[in-house]
Tab-separated table of C-alpha atoms in Angstrom:
chain	number	residue	atom	x	y	z
A	1	GLY	CA	108.674	125.974	144.570
A	2	GLY	CA	105.623	125.280	146.863
A	3	ALA	CA	105.651	128.794	148.392
A	4	ASP	CA	105.134	130.392	144.973
A	5	ALA	CA	101.984	128.298	144.509
A	6	GLU	CA	100.480	129.697	147.704
A	7	ASP	CA	101.409	133.296	146.822
A	8	ASP	CA	99.987	133.227	143.262
A	9	ASP	CA	96.808	131.396	144.319
A	10	THR	CA	97.583	128.848	141.608
A	11	ILE	CA	98.909	125.306	141.629
A	12	LEU	CA	102.517	124.801	140.720
A	13	MET	CA	103.019	121.292	139.411
A	14	VAL	CA	106.427	119.742	139.789
A	15	ASP	CA	107.571	116.569	138.038
A	16	GLN	CA	109.649	113.844	139.649
A	17	GLN	CA	112.924	115.726	138.988
A	18	GLY	CA	111.701	118.899	140.676
A	19	ASP	CA	111.225	120.909	137.431
A	20	ALA	CA	108.178	123.117	137.243
A	21	VAL	CA	105.521	121.990	134.768
A	22	ASP	CA	104.099	124.639	132.425
A	23	THR	CA	100.339	124.512	132.999
A	24	ARG	CA	99.396	127.825	131.371
A	25	SER	CA	97.691	126.061	128.487
A	26	MET	CA	95.427	124.302	131.005
A	27	HIS	CA	94.214	127.517	132.686
A	28	SER	CA	91.463	129.536	131.012
A	29	THR	CA	88.305	131.459	131.823
A	30	ALA	CA	85.286	129.811	133.414
A	31	GLY	CA	83.394	129.466	130.119
A	32	ALA	CA	86.344	128.066	128.169
A	33	GLY	CA	84.568	124.779	127.513
A	34	GLU	CA	81.875	126.468	125.453
A	35	GLY	CA	82.443	126.295	121.724
A	36	HIS	CA	84.887	123.399	122.041
A	37	GLY	CA	84.460	119.729	121.283
A	38	LYS	CA	83.531	117.095	123.855
A	39	LEU	CA	87.183	116.082	124.404
A	40	VAL	CA	88.225	119.643	125.319
A	41	GLN	CA	85.170	120.061	127.550
A	42	ASP	CA	85.978	116.794	129.345
A	43	LEU	CA	89.617	117.848	129.777
A	44	ASN	CA	88.546	121.233	131.193
A	45	LYS	CA	86.109	119.544	133.568
A	46	ALA	CA	88.810	117.121	134.740
A	47	ARG	CA	91.236	120.024	135.209
A	48	GLN	CA	88.678	121.929	137.312
A	49	GLU	CA	88.023	118.831	139.435
A	50	MET	CA	91.776	118.352	139.955
A	51	GLU	CA	92.191	122.010	140.934
A	52	ALA	CA	89.317	121.798	143.413
A	53	PHE	CA	90.716	118.554	144.808
A	54	ALA	CA	94.207	120.097	145.059
A	55	ASP	CA	92.879	123.234	146.783
A	56	ASP	CA	91.109	121.112	149.439
A	57	LYS	CA	94.149	118.955	150.131
A	58	GLU	CA	96.911	121.553	149.705
A	59	LYS	CA	96.525	123.167	153.115
A	60	GLY	CA	98.747	121.596	155.752
A	61	LYS	CA	100.556	119.172	153.408
A	62	ALA	CA	104.336	119.033	153.301
A	63	ALA	CA	106.466	117.983	150.351
A	64	ASP	CA	107.461	114.345	150.355
A	65	GLU	CA	111.191	114.280	149.602
A	66	ALA	CA	111.240	110.534	148.972
A	67	GLU	CA	108.787	110.925	146.059
A	68	GLY	CA	110.617	113.949	144.641
A	69	GLY	CA	107.391	115.918	144.035
A	70	ILE	CA	104.502	117.623	145.799
A	71	ILE	CA	101.674	115.379	146.895
A	72	LEU	CA	98.436	117.309	146.760
A	73	GLY	CA	96.387	114.626	148.410
A	74	LYS	CA	96.080	110.929	149.029
A	75	LYS	CA	93.781	108.661	147.118
A	76	SER	CA	90.203	108.752	148.265
A	77	GLY	CA	87.026	107.073	147.073
A	78	SER	CA	85.210	110.380	146.480
A	79	ALA	CA	87.914	111.772	144.154
A	80	GLY	CA	88.330	108.514	142.269
A	81	GLY	CA	92.070	108.344	143.003
A	82	ALA	CA	92.865	111.433	140.887
A	83	ARG	CA	96.347	112.932	141.084
A	84	VAL	CA	98.072	115.840	139.369
A	85	PRO	CA	99.844	114.597	136.225
A	86	SER	CA	103.533	115.277	135.806
A	87	LYS	CA	105.119	117.254	132.982
A	88	SER	CA	106.217	114.102	131.173
A	89	GLU	CA	102.725	112.617	131.467
A	90	MET	CA	101.204	115.800	130.072
A	91	GLU	CA	103.687	115.798	127.179
A	92	THR	CA	102.958	112.124	126.507
A	93	LEU	CA	99.209	112.803	126.561
A	94	ARG	CA	99.626	115.807	124.267
A	95	ALA	CA	101.760	113.772	121.813
A	96	THR	CA	99.254	110.901	121.905
A	97	ILE	CA	96.319	113.217	121.192
A	98	GLN	CA	98.290	114.866	118.364
A	99	THR	CA	99.105	111.460	116.848
A	100	LEU	CA	95.474	110.393	117.174
A	101	CYS	CA	94.293	113.555	115.384
A	102	GLN	CA	96.880	113.097	112.632
A	103	SER	CA	95.694	109.518	112.147
A	104	CYS	CA	91.974	110.342	112.237
A	105	ASN	CA	92.048	113.186	109.703
A	106	PRO	CA	93.183	111.016	106.741
A	107	LEU	CA	90.748	108.343	107.893
A	108	GLY	CA	87.895	110.865	107.763
A	109	ARG	CA	88.890	111.919	104.245
A	110	CYS	CA	89.079	108.254	103.236
A	111	LEU	CA	85.583	107.691	104.597
A	112	GLU	CA	84.338	110.599	102.456
A	113	TYR	CA	85.931	108.967	99.410
A	114	VAL	CA	84.382	105.633	100.393
A	115	GLN	CA	80.936	107.238	100.250
A	116	GLU	CA	81.708	108.661	96.804
A	117	ASP	CA	83.014	105.265	95.667
A	118	LEU	CA	79.887	103.550	96.967
A	119	GLU	CA	77.712	105.995	95.021
A	120	ALA	CA	79.768	105.438	91.856
A	121	MET	CA	79.599	101.659	92.305
A	122	ALA	CA	75.835	101.834	92.861
A	123	LYS	CA	75.442	103.825	89.624
A	124	GLU	CA	77.628	101.345	87.743
A	125	LEU	CA	75.657	98.430	89.186
A	126	GLU	CA	72.383	100.016	88.039
A	127	HIS	CA	73.908	100.599	84.589
A	128	TRP	CA	74.917	96.941	84.241
A	129	ARG	CA	71.525	95.796	85.524
A	130	SER	CA	69.794	97.859	82.830
A	131	VAL	CA	72.195	96.434	80.204
A	132	LYS	CA	71.352	92.938	81.477
A	133	ARG	CA	67.610	93.630	81.178
A	134	VAL	CA	68.056	94.902	77.597
A	135	LYS	CA	70.182	91.894	76.609
A	136	GLU	CA	67.721	89.467	78.208
A	137	GLY	CA	64.917	91.073	76.160
A	138	GLU	CA	66.992	90.792	72.982
A	139	LEU	CA	67.789	87.142	73.775
A	140	ALA	CA	64.105	86.313	74.332
A	141	GLU	CA	63.201	88.013	71.039
A	142	GLU	CA	65.889	86.091	69.140
A	143	GLU	CA	64.773	82.825	70.739
A	144	SER	CA	61.164	83.446	69.656
A	145	LYS	CA	62.331	84.248	66.108
A	146	THR	CA	64.432	81.089	66.062
A	147	GLU	CA	61.497	79.042	67.331
A	148	GLY	CA	59.286	80.490	64.555
A	149	SER	CA	61.829	79.758	61.842
A	150	LEU	CA	62.426	76.264	63.247
A	151	ILE	CA	58.687	75.460	63.127
A	152	SER	CA	58.515	76.222	59.397
A	153	LEU	CA	61.709	74.246	58.770
A	154	GLN	CA	60.414	71.302	60.821
A	155	ASN	CA	57.171	71.326	58.789
A	156	GLU	CA	59.166	71.403	55.588
A	157	LEU	CA	61.352	68.537	56.821
A	158	ALA	CA	58.266	66.479	57.655
A	159	ASN	CA	56.906	67.095	54.154
A	160	VAL	CA	60.204	66.061	52.563
A	161	GLU	CA	60.341	62.896	54.662
A	162	MET	CA	56.764	62.040	53.637
A	163	GLN	CA	57.617	62.563	49.956
A	164	ALA	CA	60.712	60.388	50.329
A	165	LYS	CA	58.595	57.652	51.896
A	166	GLU	CA	56.140	57.843	49.021
A	167	LYS	CA	58.986	57.689	46.495
A	168	ARG	CA	60.446	54.645	48.252
A	169	SER	CA	57.064	52.888	48.132
A	170	GLN	CA	56.756	53.738	44.422
A	171	ILE	CA	60.258	52.376	43.799
A	172	ARG	CA	59.324	49.120	45.558
A	173	PHE	CA	56.120	48.900	43.469
A	174	TYR	CA	58.027	49.460	40.213
A	175	LYS	CA	60.687	46.909	41.187
A	176	ALA	CA	57.975	44.349	41.877
A	177	SER	CA	56.372	45.214	38.562
A	178	ILE	CA	59.710	44.781	36.782
A	179	VAL	CA	60.231	41.400	38.435
A	180	ARG	CA	56.733	40.284	37.327
A	181	ASN	CA	57.336	41.561	33.811
A	182	ASP	CA	60.695	39.734	33.667
A	183	ALA	CA	58.964	36.529	34.754
A	184	THR	CA	56.262	37.013	32.093
A	185	ILE	CA	58.881	37.622	29.399
A	186	ASN	CA	60.864	34.540	30.419
A	187	ARG	CA	57.733	32.419	30.368
A	188	LEU	CA	56.725	33.690	26.919
A	189	LEU	CA	60.236	33.111	25.592
A	190	SER	CA	60.277	29.590	26.920
A	191	GLN	CA	56.901	28.899	25.220
A	192	VAL	CA	58.222	30.288	21.910
A	193	VAL	CA	61.312	28.088	22.151
A	194	GLN	CA	59.261	25.005	22.921
A	195	THR	CA	56.864	25.547	19.997
A	196	GLY	CA	59.643	26.309	17.595
């Protein structure tokens, strides 16, 4: 397995069981990052750093049988502890990225619909605000009309109350007059009876 890597001038990655990992999808031309998104560019940059790191450390290293794979180099501070991922790790990463993309696409469409919904709700809000302004104007107009009609009715009520007061005073005057007349009649009748 390791001799083929030296002959082809490429890195042959082997997982913990000794199976060769297919890394063809990781290899591309030097300008492969151009025209891709940031994630692909970062992955290509990391791949190039791992290849450079592996090339530096590959010479003179023997396979470690206890680990079951090829160690391309030990951890160092300059490389940030990078190591070549195994086939299962690459498959897990690929599946995770695929799941993330499948989850993000519907979310992006939902966000587009949210914007449309916000615009529709803003239009509806403006509609109801204009209806409120119209109804408030109508209410103020009706209140002013009611106030005007109430003023005339209140004046009329005051006039009626004044007339009723005058009528009550007239009634009291006529009652007093009747009482005086009754007294005069009784006095005259008593005089007639006494003279007769």
